[in-house]
Short mmCIF file of C-alpha atoms and ligand atoms in Angstrom, two decimals:
data_model
loop_
_atom_site.label_atom_id
_atom_site.label_comp_id
_atom_site.label_asym_id
_atom_site.label_seq_id
_atom_site.Cartn_x
_atom_site.Cartn_y
_atom_site.Cartn_z
CA UNK A 1 0.00 0.00 0.00
CA UNK A 2 1.07 3.59 -0.56
CA UNK A 3 0.59 5.40 2.76
CA UNK A 4 0.65 9.16 3.27
CA UNK A 5 1.92 9.99 6.77
CA UNK A 6 1.77 13.41 8.43
CA UNK A 7 4.06 13.85 11.43
CA UNK A 8 6.33 11.28 9.79
CA UNK A 9 9.42 12.88 11.33
CA UNK A 10 8.03 12.91 14.86
CA UNK A 11 8.63 10.64 17.84
CA UNK A 12 5.86 8.19 16.98
CA UNK A 13 5.78 8.91 13.24
CA UNK A 14 9.44 8.10 12.61
CA UNK A 15 9.04 4.69 14.27
CA UNK A 16 5.78 4.09 12.41
CA UNK A 17 7.46 4.89 9.07
CA UNK A 18 10.19 2.35 9.86
CA UNK A 19 7.55 -0.29 10.60
CA UNK A 20 5.54 0.55 7.48
CA UNK A 21 8.62 0.30 5.26
CA UNK A 22 9.68 -2.95 6.92
CA UNK A 23 6.20 -4.34 6.23
CA UNK A 24 6.65 -3.57 2.52
CA UNK A 25 4.49 -0.45 2.28
CA UNK A 26 5.45 2.64 0.30
CA UNK A 27 5.47 5.78 2.40
CA UNK A 28 5.17 9.45 1.55
CA UNK A 29 5.82 11.66 4.54
CA UNK A 30 4.77 15.27 5.00
CA UNK A 31 7.87 17.31 5.86
CA UNK A 32 8.07 21.01 6.64
CA UNK A 33 11.85 21.29 6.91
CA UNK A 34 14.95 20.15 5.01
CA UNK A 35 16.10 18.04 7.96
CA UNK A 36 12.77 16.20 8.23
CA UNK A 37 12.76 15.67 4.46
CA UNK A 38 16.27 14.24 4.33
CA UNK A 39 15.62 11.99 7.35
CA UNK A 40 12.65 10.50 5.50
CA UNK A 41 14.50 10.15 2.20
CA UNK A 42 17.45 8.44 3.87
CA UNK A 43 15.21 5.62 5.04
CA UNK A 44 13.59 5.14 1.64
CA UNK A 45 10.39 7.14 2.08
CA UNK A 46 9.14 9.75 -0.36
CA UNK A 47 8.61 13.33 0.73
CA UNK A 48 5.78 15.79 0.28
CA UNK A 49 6.87 19.22 1.40
CA UNK A 50 4.25 21.11 3.37
CA UNK A 51 3.02 22.53 6.61
CA UNK A 52 -0.09 21.61 8.57
CA UNK A 53 -1.54 24.94 7.46
CA UNK A 54 -0.94 24.03 3.82
CA UNK A 55 -4.21 22.16 3.38
CA UNK A 56 -3.74 21.91 -0.40
CA UNK A 57 -0.59 19.87 0.14
CA UNK A 58 -2.31 17.65 2.70
CA UNK A 59 -5.23 17.12 0.32
CA UNK A 60 -2.87 16.22 -2.51
CA UNK A 61 -1.01 13.80 -0.25
CA UNK A 62 -4.25 12.05 0.64
CA UNK A 63 -5.46 12.07 -2.97
CA UNK A 64 -2.55 10.01 -4.25
CA UNK A 65 -2.38 7.54 -1.35
CA UNK A 66 -4.14 4.25 -0.55
CA UNK A 67 -4.29 5.19 3.13
CA UNK A 68 -3.53 8.18 5.38
CA UNK A 69 -1.99 8.21 8.85
CA UNK A 70 -2.29 11.62 10.51
CA UNK A 71 0.17 12.10 13.38
CA UNK A 72 1.33 15.71 12.93
CA UNK A 73 0.56 18.07 15.77
CA UNK A 74 1.76 21.61 16.41
CA UNK A 75 1.79 20.96 20.18
CA UNK A 76 1.71 24.73 20.74
CA UNK A 77 1.60 24.88 24.54
CA UNK A 78 0.99 28.62 25.05
CA UNK A 79 -2.30 28.36 23.16
CA UNK A 80 -3.65 24.82 22.60
CA UNK A 81 -6.40 26.24 20.36
CA UNK A 82 -3.72 26.82 17.70
CA UNK A 83 -2.87 23.11 17.66
CA UNK A 84 -6.47 21.99 17.95
CA UNK A 85 -7.66 24.16 15.07
CA UNK A 86 -4.86 22.90 12.83
CA UNK A 87 -5.61 19.29 13.77
CA UNK A 88 -9.30 19.76 13.05
CA UNK A 89 -8.68 21.45 9.71
CA UNK A 90 -6.32 18.67 8.62
CA UNK A 91 -8.80 15.97 9.65
CA UNK A 92 -11.61 17.72 7.77
CA UNK A 93 -9.39 18.03 4.68
CA UNK A 94 -8.24 14.42 4.71
CA UNK A 95 -11.76 13.13 5.41
CA UNK A 96 -13.24 15.18 2.57
CA UNK A 97 -10.61 13.82 0.20
CA UNK A 98 -11.23 10.18 1.19
CA UNK A 99 -15.05 10.28 1.05
CA UNK A 100 -16.51 7.36 -0.89
CA UNK A 101 -13.20 5.61 -1.36
CA UNK A 102 -13.22 3.01 1.46
CA UNK A 103 -9.65 4.01 2.16
CA UNK A 104 -8.23 3.81 5.71
CA UNK A 105 -7.73 7.02 7.68
CA UNK A 106 -5.78 6.51 10.91
CA UNK A 107 -5.41 9.49 13.22
CA UNK A 108 -3.63 10.19 16.48
CA UNK A 109 -5.75 10.53 19.55
CA UNK A 110 -5.28 9.82 23.24
CA UNK A 111 -6.89 8.15 26.23
CA UNK A 112 -6.41 11.20 28.48
CA UNK A 113 -9.54 12.54 30.19
CA UNK A 114 -11.97 10.41 28.16
CA UNK A 115 -13.50 8.70 31.21
CA UNK A 116 -12.58 10.68 34.34
CA UNK A 117 -12.00 8.50 37.39
CA UNK A 118 -12.02 5.12 35.66
CA UNK A 119 -9.99 3.26 33.05
CA UNK A 120 -10.99 4.06 29.50
CA UNK A 121 -11.91 1.19 27.16
CA UNK A 122 -12.25 0.93 23.40
CA UNK A 123 -16.05 0.93 23.87
CA UNK A 124 -15.97 4.42 25.36
CA UNK A 125 -16.67 7.07 22.74
CA UNK A 126 -14.78 10.32 23.09
CA UNK A 127 -16.84 12.99 24.88
CA UNK A 128 -14.91 15.69 22.99
CA UNK A 129 -17.05 17.23 20.29
CA UNK A 130 -16.42 20.47 18.43
CA UNK A 131 -13.49 22.78 17.83
CA UNK A 132 -13.31 24.10 21.41
CA UNK A 133 -12.79 20.64 22.94
CA UNK A 134 -9.46 18.87 23.57
CA UNK A 135 -7.65 17.90 20.35
CA UNK A 136 -10.29 19.98 18.56
CA UNK A 137 -12.76 17.11 18.80
CA UNK A 138 -10.78 15.50 15.98
CA UNK A 139 -11.65 11.89 16.82
CA UNK A 140 -15.39 12.48 16.61
CA UNK A 141 -14.97 14.61 13.49
CA UNK A 142 -13.05 11.77 11.83
CA UNK A 143 -15.72 9.25 12.81
CA UNK A 144 -18.35 11.40 11.07
CA UNK A 145 -16.75 10.20 7.83
CA UNK A 146 -17.33 6.50 8.56
CA UNK A 147 -20.85 6.61 7.10
CA UNK A 148 -19.44 8.33 4.02
CA UNK A 149 -17.07 5.58 2.95
CA UNK A 150 -13.96 6.37 5.00
CA UNK A 151 -12.36 3.70 7.18
CA UNK A 152 -11.51 5.86 10.17
CA UNK A 153 -9.27 4.37 12.87
CA UNK A 154 -8.61 6.28 16.06
CA UNK A 155 -5.15 5.57 17.44
CA UNK A 156 -5.58 6.33 21.12
CA UNK A 157 -2.09 6.56 22.52
CA UNK A 158 -1.31 6.24 26.21
CA UNK A 159 -0.28 9.59 27.74
CA UNK A 160 3.30 8.42 27.64
CA UNK A 161 4.70 6.76 24.52
CA UNK A 162 8.08 6.22 26.10
CA UNK A 163 11.59 5.21 25.13
CA UNK A 164 15.09 6.57 24.68
CA UNK A 165 14.85 9.98 23.01
CA UNK A 166 11.26 10.67 24.11
CA UNK A 167 10.67 14.41 24.52
CA UNK A 168 7.07 14.09 25.72
CA UNK A 169 5.38 14.20 29.12
CA UNK A 170 7.82 12.00 31.06
CA UNK A 171 10.79 13.99 29.75
CA UNK A 172 9.05 17.17 30.91
CA UNK A 173 8.33 15.71 34.37
CA UNK A 174 11.94 14.53 34.67
CA UNK A 175 13.18 18.00 33.67
CA UNK A 176 10.98 19.61 36.33
CA UNK A 177 12.32 17.18 38.94
CA UNK A 178 15.87 18.27 38.04
CA UNK A 179 14.94 21.94 38.18
CA UNK A 180 13.09 21.63 41.50
CA UNK A 181 15.68 19.31 43.07
CA UNK A 182 12.92 16.90 44.06
CA UNK A 183 10.97 14.25 42.20
CA UNK A 184 7.40 15.11 43.13
CA UNK A 185 4.13 13.24 42.81
CA UNK A 186 0.66 14.78 43.18
CA UNK A 187 -1.08 14.17 46.50
CA UNK A 188 -0.78 10.53 47.59
CA UNK A 189 0.46 9.54 44.12
CA UNK A 190 -2.29 6.97 43.62
CA UNK A 191 -3.59 8.45 40.35
CA UNK A 192 -2.41 6.30 37.45
CA UNK A 193 -1.02 6.76 33.97
CA UNK A 194 -1.27 4.30 31.10
CA UNK A 195 1.94 3.78 29.11
CA UNK A 196 3.27 2.16 25.95
CA UNK A 197 6.75 1.79 24.51
CA UNK A 198 7.26 3.54 21.17
CA UNK A 199 8.17 0.29 19.39
CA UNK A 200 4.88 -1.31 20.46
CA UNK A 201 2.90 1.78 19.42
CA UNK A 202 4.51 1.70 15.97
CA UNK A 203 3.69 -2.00 15.51
CA UNK A 204 0.10 -1.33 16.53
CA UNK A 205 -0.24 1.35 13.85
CA UNK A 206 0.78 -1.06 11.09
CA UNK A 207 -1.47 -3.82 12.44
CA UNK A 208 -4.34 -1.32 12.69
CA UNK A 209 -3.83 -0.32 9.08
CA UNK A 210 -4.05 -3.97 8.04
CA UNK A 211 -7.24 -4.49 10.06
CA UNK A 212 -8.85 -1.41 8.49
CA UNK A 213 -8.30 -2.97 5.08
CA UNK A 214 -9.27 -6.56 5.88
CA UNK A 215 -12.12 -6.35 8.41
CA UNK A 216 -13.37 -2.83 8.98
CA UNK A 217 -16.32 -2.76 11.40
CA UNK A 218 -19.43 -0.69 10.55
CA UNK A 219 -19.09 1.38 13.72
CA UNK A 220 -15.47 2.37 13.11
CA UNK A 221 -12.36 1.33 14.99
CA UNK A 222 -10.89 2.67 18.23
CA UNK A 223 -7.51 1.16 19.07
CA UNK A 224 -5.76 1.58 22.40
CA UNK A 225 -1.98 1.84 22.17
CA UNK A 226 -1.67 0.91 25.82
CA UNK A 227 0.76 -1.68 27.18
CA UNK A 228 0.48 -0.83 30.87
CA UNK A 229 -3.00 0.13 32.01
CA UNK A 230 -2.14 2.26 35.01
CA UNK A 231 1.14 3.09 36.72
CA UNK A 232 0.71 5.07 39.97
CA UNK A 233 2.35 8.49 39.66
CA UNK A 234 4.09 7.69 42.96
CA UNK A 235 5.95 4.85 41.18
CA UNK A 236 6.86 7.17 38.28
CA UNK A 237 8.24 9.76 40.70
CA UNK A 238 10.18 7.06 42.57
CA UNK A 239 11.81 5.91 39.31
CA UNK A 240 12.68 9.49 38.32
CA UNK A 241 14.17 9.99 41.78
CA UNK A 242 16.30 6.83 41.33
CA UNK A 243 17.34 7.83 37.81
CA UNK A 244 18.56 11.28 38.83
CA UNK A 245 19.47 10.66 42.46
CA UNK A 246 16.81 13.03 43.74
CA UNK A 247 14.65 12.92 46.86
CA UNK A 248 11.03 11.93 46.25
CA UNK A 249 8.18 13.85 47.81
CA UNK A 250 4.44 14.32 47.72
CA UNK A 251 3.26 17.68 46.38
CA UNK A 252 0.09 18.96 48.03
CA UNK A 253 -2.77 19.08 45.50
CA UNK A 254 -3.05 22.86 46.03
CA UNK A 255 0.64 23.26 45.06
CA UNK A 256 0.68 20.94 42.02
CA UNK A 257 0.20 23.70 39.46
CA UNK A 258 2.93 25.90 40.94
CA UNK A 259 5.36 22.99 41.29
CA UNK A 260 4.87 21.27 37.94
CA UNK A 261 3.66 24.18 35.79
CA UNK A 262 1.63 23.32 32.67
CA UNK A 263 2.10 19.59 33.09
CA UNK A 264 0.66 19.63 36.61
CA UNK A 265 -2.88 19.37 35.24
CA UNK A 266 -1.91 16.16 33.45
CA UNK A 267 0.30 14.63 36.15
CA UNK A 268 -2.51 15.08 38.68
CA UNK A 269 -5.04 13.34 36.44
CA UNK A 270 -6.17 9.70 36.47
CA UNK A 271 -5.23 8.54 32.97
CA UNK A 272 -5.59 4.76 33.08
CA UNK A 273 -6.89 2.70 30.17
CA UNK A 274 -7.43 -0.86 29.00
CA UNK A 275 -6.33 -2.44 25.74
CA UNK A 276 -7.55 -6.03 25.95
CA UNK A 277 -9.98 -5.55 23.04
CA UNK A 278 -7.22 -4.03 20.89
CA UNK A 279 -4.78 -6.80 21.78
CA UNK A 280 -7.30 -9.49 20.90
CA UNK A 281 -8.50 -7.84 17.70
CA UNK A 282 -5.03 -7.19 16.29
CA UNK A 283 -3.14 -10.08 17.87
CA UNK A 284 -0.97 -7.33 19.33
CA UNK A 285 1.16 -8.19 22.35
CA UNK A 286 3.34 -5.41 23.72
CA UNK A 287 6.92 -6.59 24.14
CA UNK A 288 8.88 -3.38 24.79
CA UNK A 289 10.29 -2.30 28.15
CA UNK A 290 7.92 -0.92 30.75
CA UNK A 291 8.07 2.77 31.63
CA UNK A 292 9.82 2.02 34.92
CA UNK A 293 12.32 -0.25 33.16
CA UNK A 294 13.05 2.56 30.69
CA UNK A 295 13.56 5.09 33.50
CA UNK A 296 15.77 2.67 35.45
CA UNK A 297 17.83 1.99 32.32
CA UNK A 298 18.54 5.71 31.81
CA UNK A 299 16.26 6.31 28.81
CA UNK A 300 15.62 9.87 30.01
CA UNK A 301 19.11 10.75 31.25
CA UNK A 302 20.28 12.58 28.14
CA UNK A 303 17.26 14.90 27.99
CA UNK A 304 17.36 15.63 31.71
CA UNK A 305 21.08 16.45 31.51
CA UNK A 306 20.29 19.05 28.87
CA UNK A 307 18.28 21.16 31.36
CA UNK A 308 20.84 20.96 34.16
N1 NAP B 401 4.17 10.95 22.32
C1 NAP B 401 3.18 10.70 23.17
O1 NAP B 401 3.44 10.29 24.32
C2 NAP B 401 1.74 10.90 22.75
C3 NAP B 401 0.72 10.52 23.62
C4 NAP B 401 -0.61 10.70 23.24
C5 NAP B 401 -0.92 11.25 22.00
N2 NAP B 401 0.12 11.62 21.17
C6 NAP B 401 -0.23 12.23 19.88
O2 NAP B 401 0.36 11.48 18.82
C7 NAP B 401 0.73 12.36 17.75
C8 NAP B 401 2.21 12.19 17.44
O3 NAP B 401 2.92 12.51 18.63
P1 NAP B 401 4.52 12.60 18.67
O4 NAP B 401 4.91 12.34 20.07
O5 NAP B 401 5.11 11.77 17.59
O6 NAP B 401 4.74 14.14 18.38
P2 NAP B 401 6.10 14.89 17.95
O7 NAP B 401 7.30 14.05 18.22
O8 NAP B 401 6.03 16.23 18.60
O9 NAP B 401 5.98 15.04 16.40
C9 NAP B 401 5.09 15.96 15.83
C10 NAP B 401 5.15 15.84 14.33
O10 NAP B 401 4.29 16.85 13.81
C11 NAP B 401 5.05 17.61 12.88
N3 NAP B 401 4.60 19.00 12.91
C12 NAP B 401 4.59 19.86 13.94
N4 NAP B 401 4.14 21.05 13.56
C13 NAP B 401 3.85 20.94 12.24
C14 NAP B 401 3.35 21.82 11.27
N5 NAP B 401 3.05 23.08 11.57
N6 NAP B 401 3.19 21.35 10.01
C15 NAP B 401 3.50 20.08 9.69
N7 NAP B 401 4.00 19.19 10.57
C16 NAP B 401 4.15 19.61 11.82
C17 NAP B 401 6.49 17.52 13.35
O11 NAP B 401 7.34 17.87 12.26
P3 NAP B 401 8.85 18.37 12.48
O12 NAP B 401 9.67 17.14 12.61
O13 NAP B 401 9.13 19.14 11.27
O14 NAP B 401 8.85 19.20 13.74
C18 NAP B 401 6.55 16.06 13.75
O15 NAP B 401 6.72 15.25 12.63
C19 NAP B 401 0.37 13.76 18.21
O16 NAP B 401 -0.91 14.11 17.76
C20 NAP B 401 0.35 13.62 19.73
O17 NAP B 401 -0.44 14.59 20.38
C21 NAP B 401 1.42 11.45 21.51
#
């Protein structure tokens, strides 16, 4: 299959491209810089130059592909609406292009905040609808295309897709621990985070693509890229403390925002999820290291050293 991938140079996208190529697919990756373009070309992928705001380029990429995997995200922290609007516009553009074609459309989503207070399952629809909601309501927007001949697959990633080189949430929490001189956890640290190793997430994407072609269900497909359903934040803080030789301490709920900054809202949240339905459907068994194994092995040491 010829697959158009946005975010192909990113943390998850670069691993997904490797898996797609290894599985014999042709890949065209959206690249907005020379360095992203040459990284893609060096592994044997084709390049479409363009930005997320260049909807004509995204439309053309989808037009000439057998399937689309949308992973690009501006991740603009000062104003999430900027990222959400771009995500929504790209999803609308790709969906419009794929209407009536029965082609697969896989898009990045997450399990965060979908079912507050309890683990999220594949049966739980996203409550986020409309441009003002988290991720711009992109998952529900993409599922609106299912009845119009698009094989939408939501790739719900755990809040940490971890591994050596990760610059996501765990890297940010480790950096804050270094800056504060203490590895903190919110309250009693019993709130839990789901996790998945990047290699397992990348394998899931390719398996999900195959399933969308071979056996696409009428109601659409929600896949959970979740290897560990819920790691207490206390255990994460303990491992960060071990990794960087820092004391470990509870942070009072009232002080979480001041201590952790923007990531406090996430670190204080229950973000557990299940993936048994995904594992059974795809025959997907996570085999990568656990988050704690990664932290204990020094997977985050390089990034944390950079903020010393
Ligand atoms: N990593 C996680 O733990 C995690 C967890 C849950 C959900 N997700 C979601 O999964 C998706 C992929 O995440 P990731 O960790 O791989 O993100 P990432 O490493 O930050 O990669 C983002 C990708 O988007 C591209 N991009 C950014 N701004 C762009 C723009 N204006 N135009 C075109 N491309 C642009 C980047 O291109 P450049 O290389 O040119 O910068 C890069 O390829 C995102 O939607 C993310 O929110 C990730």
